[in-house]
C-alpha cells in the first residue's frame, strides 16, 4: 500500500496537530459554557486521528467535504485556529466571516469545501467535485466525511450510486462513532459492518479502527491513490468514538460510563504519545509541544474575543454572486 | 426575424452556450440517447457526445447535487428535471446547498448552475404532475427564478441564466414547448438580462400582469375585451426573482387598475408578491383594489373539464378586468 510508515518527525507533527484539535475544542466548549459561542457545537474529541490521517493522505489540490462536526478536519487541513475560533465567536475574522458558524466552516483556498449540516446532503456535492475532476481531467481527489447516521438517508444512497456508476475519483469516509445522535448503531442499522454497503454500489469497501493515526493514514492513503489512478471510489468505514455528547446540549445519558471509560483507553492522542515515547522521544519534548499548543489556542481565543463582530454589509453582499463575464 | 418553437429556442440557447463554453454541460434523465423526454435536448448528444450530454439514473437529489458540486469548482452545469414536480425530491439540494454555499462561505464559493424543465400543468396529468413551482422557489434568497413565456424570452434568458454566476431556477412549460414565436436570426446573439420585465401589449384602460401558460390566455382575453372597448396593457415579468416592477408601476400610473393572472395557487407566491408591491409602489394611482386570477385552491384533478376550471380561464380574466374597471 502506497503510504510509507511515518518517521518520528511525521508522528511528532501528527501528535501536535491532534493536540491542536483537542485543545481547540476543549477551549470551544469552555467558551460555549461562558456564552461566548452560540448555536450548535458538535465536538470531534476522540476522533482526531481520522482528520489528521486524512490531511496527510491528501495532496494540496484535493477537495474535502465534512459534516457539521467539522473543526478537526478544517484545522488538520491547515485552517488557522484563529480563523476557526473567530468563526465560533461570530466574528468578521472567522473562516466564514461569521456567516457560517461551527457547522459551516469554509476554506476555499485549501480545498476545504464546507461543513454541511443536513445529514447526507453534502455527499452528492462531493460526487460533483469529483465529477468535475473527471470532466476536466485534473488530478484531484475528493474526500467526503459523514457519520454512521448518514448511511440510512437517501443522500448517501444517491451519491454512492452515481459515484459508483461514473467511477468518480472520490473517497467516502464513514466516521462510525457508534451513535446517530443518541441512537446506537444496532438500533439504526441491520448491519454491524457498514462497509459491505459498498458492494451494492459497485465500489471498493474497506474498514478499519480509527484510534491509530498511522493505520488510518495508510488506509485512506490507499483509497486516495486508487481514486487518483482512475480506479474509482472507495467507501471506508472507520470505527471511532466521540468522548463528548452529540452536541453541547447532549449529556450522552444513552451510554454507560464503563463504555466511555473503555473507549478512552484507546484515546488516539494517548496512542501516538505512547508510540513516540517508545521510539525514544523524551517526555519533556512532548510536554513542550503541549505547552506550545496551549499557548496557540489561548491566543486564538484572545484573537476571536478581540476581533470585530460580523458585518451586515458582508451579509447583504453575499446573498448573490456578482455577475460578470462568464 | 424567423419563427421557431419554444423548445427549439431552448435547444439553440444550450447549443450555443455549450459551443461557446467548454465548462457548460447538460445532465438529466433521458437528455441524451432518448433525445429528451420533451425533445428539448434533441441532437445535443450527437453534437457534444456523452462527456457533455449526460444521461442519469432516476436520482434527482443525486444528480442535482452532483451539478452543484461541479459548479462549486468551476463548471457550469445545466440540470434538467424531466418536470419540476420531480425537483421536490431534490428540494434540499437546491435550497440548502445551491442557494446557501455562496452566503455560508461569505462569498468564497459560487454555484453557477441552471436547473430547468417543464413546470405547471400539462394536460390531464393530475395532482402529482401539475405543480406550479414558482411559489416554492421564489421564496428563497440566493436563487434567481425565471419563467419565460415566449420563444424569444426562453432563448435569451436561458443564455443569460447559463452565463450567470448564481443558481437559476428556470421554469418552462410543457404546453409552451410547441408555441411558435419570433426569435433573432442565427448569428444574431441576444442575451436578455435577468430581472427585466417586458411590455407585451399596450393599452390604456387596465394593466394585466401575467407569465407562463396563462400569458396566452390573457392575450386572448385582451382581444375580446378590446372588442368591448377595454384596452388592456399586458406586462410579462419574465423573471420572478428578482422581480422588476418598474413597467408595472408605470403602467398602473396610466391605467389606474391592475389584474395579476398566474398559474399557481392563490396562497402567497409571485402573484401575491406583485400585488403587495404594487399597492405600496403605486397606491396613490389605484382606482380599484388589485385583483388576482389564480389557479383554484385545489390539487389538480384529472378530468379535463375540471382541469380547465382550475387553470385561469378567459372568462375569469375578463370578469376580473371588468370588476376593477367597474364595467358591467
XYZ file of C-alpha atoms in Angstrom, chain B residues 29-295:
267
model
C -32.863 11.855 -17.133
C -33.246 10.902 -20.819
C -31.463 14.030 -22.069
C -29.058 12.078 -24.283
C -29.894 8.850 -26.054
C -33.656 9.310 -25.657
C -33.235 12.871 -27.058
C -35.069 14.451 -24.125
C -38.413 13.482 -22.619
C -39.888 16.571 -24.349
C -37.255 16.679 -27.116
C -35.722 19.900 -25.866
C -32.230 18.374 -25.985
C -32.753 16.602 -29.314
C -29.491 16.303 -31.236
C -27.241 17.576 -28.465
C -25.773 14.155 -27.670
C -24.767 13.701 -31.321
C -23.186 17.138 -31.323
C -21.353 17.078 -27.991
C -21.008 13.426 -27.026
C -21.556 11.589 -23.767
C -18.994 13.628 -21.875
C -21.167 16.745 -22.055
C -24.678 15.369 -22.506
C -25.081 13.038 -19.599
C -27.922 10.623 -19.012
C -28.538 9.921 -15.352
C -30.344 7.266 -13.378
C -33.609 8.363 -11.751
C -31.954 10.150 -8.862
C -32.867 13.848 -8.836
C -31.301 14.592 -5.452
C -28.131 12.838 -6.555
C -27.632 14.498 -9.925
C -28.802 17.906 -8.719
C -26.151 17.618 -6.004
C -23.511 16.456 -8.472
C -24.291 19.534 -10.531
C -23.968 21.856 -7.546
C -20.677 20.278 -6.520
C -19.345 20.635 -10.078
C -20.495 24.269 -10.128
C -18.681 24.961 -6.852
C -15.384 24.136 -8.533
C -15.798 25.914 -11.822
C -18.167 24.091 -14.179
C -21.481 25.500 -15.433
C -23.987 22.660 -15.287
C -27.445 22.666 -16.807
C -29.507 20.217 -14.777
C -32.710 19.121 -16.482
C -35.609 17.935 -14.375
C -37.957 15.885 -16.504
C -40.579 18.008 -14.808
C -40.323 20.382 -11.865
C -42.603 18.041 -9.918
C -39.565 15.786 -9.564
C -37.451 18.636 -8.212
C -39.170 18.181 -4.882
C -37.008 15.167 -4.094
C -34.047 17.460 -4.817
C -35.512 20.363 -2.839
C -32.841 20.059 -0.157
C -30.077 20.258 -2.768
C -31.481 23.412 -4.332
C -32.408 25.185 -1.117
C -29.803 24.009 1.358
C -26.852 23.655 -0.978
C -27.174 25.637 -4.224
C -28.751 28.683 -2.582
C -26.573 28.537 0.529
C -22.993 27.850 -0.489
C -22.216 31.412 -1.555
C -23.727 33.065 1.553
C -22.468 30.445 4.032
C -18.937 30.710 2.667
C -19.205 34.515 2.863
C -18.810 34.742 -0.885
C -15.843 32.396 -1.246
C -17.602 29.724 -3.323
C -20.054 30.350 -6.165
C -22.620 27.971 -7.602
C -23.262 28.900 -11.245
C -25.890 26.331 -12.174
C -29.157 26.203 -14.084
C -31.981 23.883 -13.085
C -34.502 23.717 -15.888
C -37.501 21.744 -17.110
C -41.245 21.969 -17.673
C -43.338 23.453 -14.892
C -47.047 23.605 -14.186
C -49.945 21.694 -15.639
C -49.618 19.792 -18.891
C -52.849 18.047 -19.852
C -54.697 15.698 -17.531
C -51.606 14.521 -15.685
C -53.370 15.070 -12.350
C -52.320 16.093 -8.889
C -48.708 14.901 -8.613
C -47.569 16.076 -12.054
C -49.147 19.516 -12.335
C -47.364 21.654 -9.765
C -46.567 25.243 -10.388
C -43.230 25.561 -8.610
C -42.577 29.287 -8.639
C -44.048 29.973 -5.170
C -41.663 27.476 -3.568
C -38.500 28.728 -5.223
C -39.221 32.461 -5.338
C -39.240 32.456 -1.547
C -35.525 31.632 -1.403
C -32.869 34.356 -1.286
C -29.834 33.175 -3.225
C -31.815 31.897 -6.232
C -32.910 33.516 -9.456
C -36.287 32.313 -10.732
C -37.073 32.790 -14.416
C -40.297 31.798 -16.194
C -40.248 32.798 -19.850
C -43.483 32.891 -21.832
C -42.223 33.273 -25.414
C -39.598 31.524 -27.546
C -37.553 34.718 -27.752
C -37.512 35.173 -23.972
C -36.837 31.469 -23.490
C -33.714 31.635 -25.623
C -32.361 34.977 -24.465
C -33.000 34.287 -20.811
C -31.637 30.748 -20.849
C -28.405 32.058 -22.341
C -28.171 34.655 -19.574
C -29.003 32.011 -16.976
C -26.183 29.767 -18.192
C -23.750 32.681 -18.002
C -24.948 33.753 -14.557
C -22.690 33.201 -11.575
C -25.664 32.185 -9.447
C -28.082 29.272 -9.203
C -31.048 29.743 -11.519
C -34.415 28.027 -11.372
C -35.668 28.083 -14.977
C -39.332 27.208 -15.324
C -40.543 26.152 -18.769
C -43.939 24.771 -19.734
C -44.910 21.568 -21.449
C -47.819 23.306 -23.141
C -45.456 26.077 -24.258
C -42.854 23.835 -25.938
C -44.794 23.839 -29.213
C -45.544 27.570 -29.213
C -44.018 29.421 -32.171
C -42.644 32.911 -31.995
C -40.133 35.350 -33.366
C -36.518 34.799 -32.369
C -33.493 36.713 -33.702
C -31.867 35.104 -36.719
C -28.985 32.678 -36.333
C -25.773 34.514 -35.727
C -27.571 37.400 -34.018
C -26.872 36.825 -30.392
C -29.418 38.152 -27.936
C -28.913 37.982 -24.179
C -31.988 39.050 -22.276
C -30.995 40.371 -18.856
C -32.285 38.518 -15.798
C -34.677 40.712 -13.822
C -36.275 42.767 -16.600
C -39.968 42.721 -17.349
C -41.422 43.210 -20.827
C -44.350 45.138 -22.258
C -46.355 42.576 -24.225
C -49.372 44.655 -25.242
C -50.158 48.332 -24.964
C -53.451 49.690 -23.713
C -54.702 52.490 -21.542
C -57.590 51.002 -19.561
C -56.304 48.168 -17.379
C -52.931 46.618 -16.614
C -52.658 42.842 -16.633
C -49.524 41.152 -15.308
C -49.083 37.554 -16.418
C -46.479 34.977 -17.393
C -46.171 31.352 -18.451
C -49.184 29.465 -19.748
C -51.892 31.997 -18.725
C -49.950 34.714 -20.568
C -51.555 33.403 -23.750
C -54.985 33.182 -22.141
C -54.545 36.805 -21.098
C -53.633 37.924 -24.625
C -56.729 36.191 -25.989
C -58.896 37.757 -23.281
C -57.384 41.172 -24.026
C -58.539 40.898 -27.646
C -62.083 40.116 -26.563
C -62.028 43.000 -24.101
C -60.710 45.319 -26.806
C -63.724 44.413 -28.893
C -65.839 45.661 -25.993
C -63.807 48.856 -25.768
C -61.497 47.971 -22.865
C -57.837 48.188 -23.877
C -55.541 46.174 -21.635
C -51.841 46.690 -21.196
C -50.069 43.378 -20.605
C -46.762 43.149 -18.720
C -44.748 39.918 -18.552
C -42.328 39.944 -15.611
C -40.223 37.163 -17.255
C -38.075 36.893 -14.139
C -39.936 36.261 -10.884
C -36.917 36.691 -8.617
C -35.584 39.333 -8.701
C -38.872 40.976 -9.633
C -38.828 44.077 -11.808
C -41.935 46.146 -11.061
C -40.875 49.256 -12.983
C -43.041 48.665 -16.070
C -45.972 47.520 -13.935
C -45.853 50.682 -11.827
C -45.504 52.844 -14.929
C -48.475 51.089 -16.498
C -50.660 51.313 -13.395
C -49.955 55.054 -13.205
C -51.580 55.233 -16.643
C -54.421 52.698 -16.284
C -55.092 53.077 -12.529
C -56.113 49.437 -12.265
C -54.437 46.065 -12.366
C -55.172 42.352 -12.525
C -52.473 39.740 -11.893
C -53.073 36.407 -13.618
C -50.999 33.405 -12.636
C -50.898 29.648 -12.794
C -50.176 28.932 -9.165
C -52.254 28.583 -6.048
C -53.557 31.808 -4.542
C -51.758 31.491 -1.180
C -48.613 33.619 -1.454
C -46.177 33.239 -4.323
C -45.186 35.742 -7.005
C -48.826 36.652 -7.658
C -49.271 37.873 -4.110
C -45.819 39.465 -4.119
C -46.660 41.542 -7.198
C -49.923 42.703 -5.664
C -48.151 43.586 -2.422
C -45.502 45.605 -4.187
C -47.898 47.434 -6.494
C -50.183 48.506 -3.678
C -47.143 50.052 -1.998
C -45.395 51.406 -5.074
C -48.496 52.740 -6.861
C -51.054 53.178 -4.072
C -51.987 56.732 -4.975
C -52.693 55.791 -8.577
C -55.063 52.892 -7.982
C -58.777 53.391 -8.623
C -59.712 49.866 -7.575
C -58.284 47.133 -5.368
C -55.808 44.923 -7.229
C -57.310 41.630 -8.321
C -55.774 38.239 -8.878
C -56.850 35.420 -11.129
C -55.117 32.317 -9.796
C -55.301 28.572 -10.146
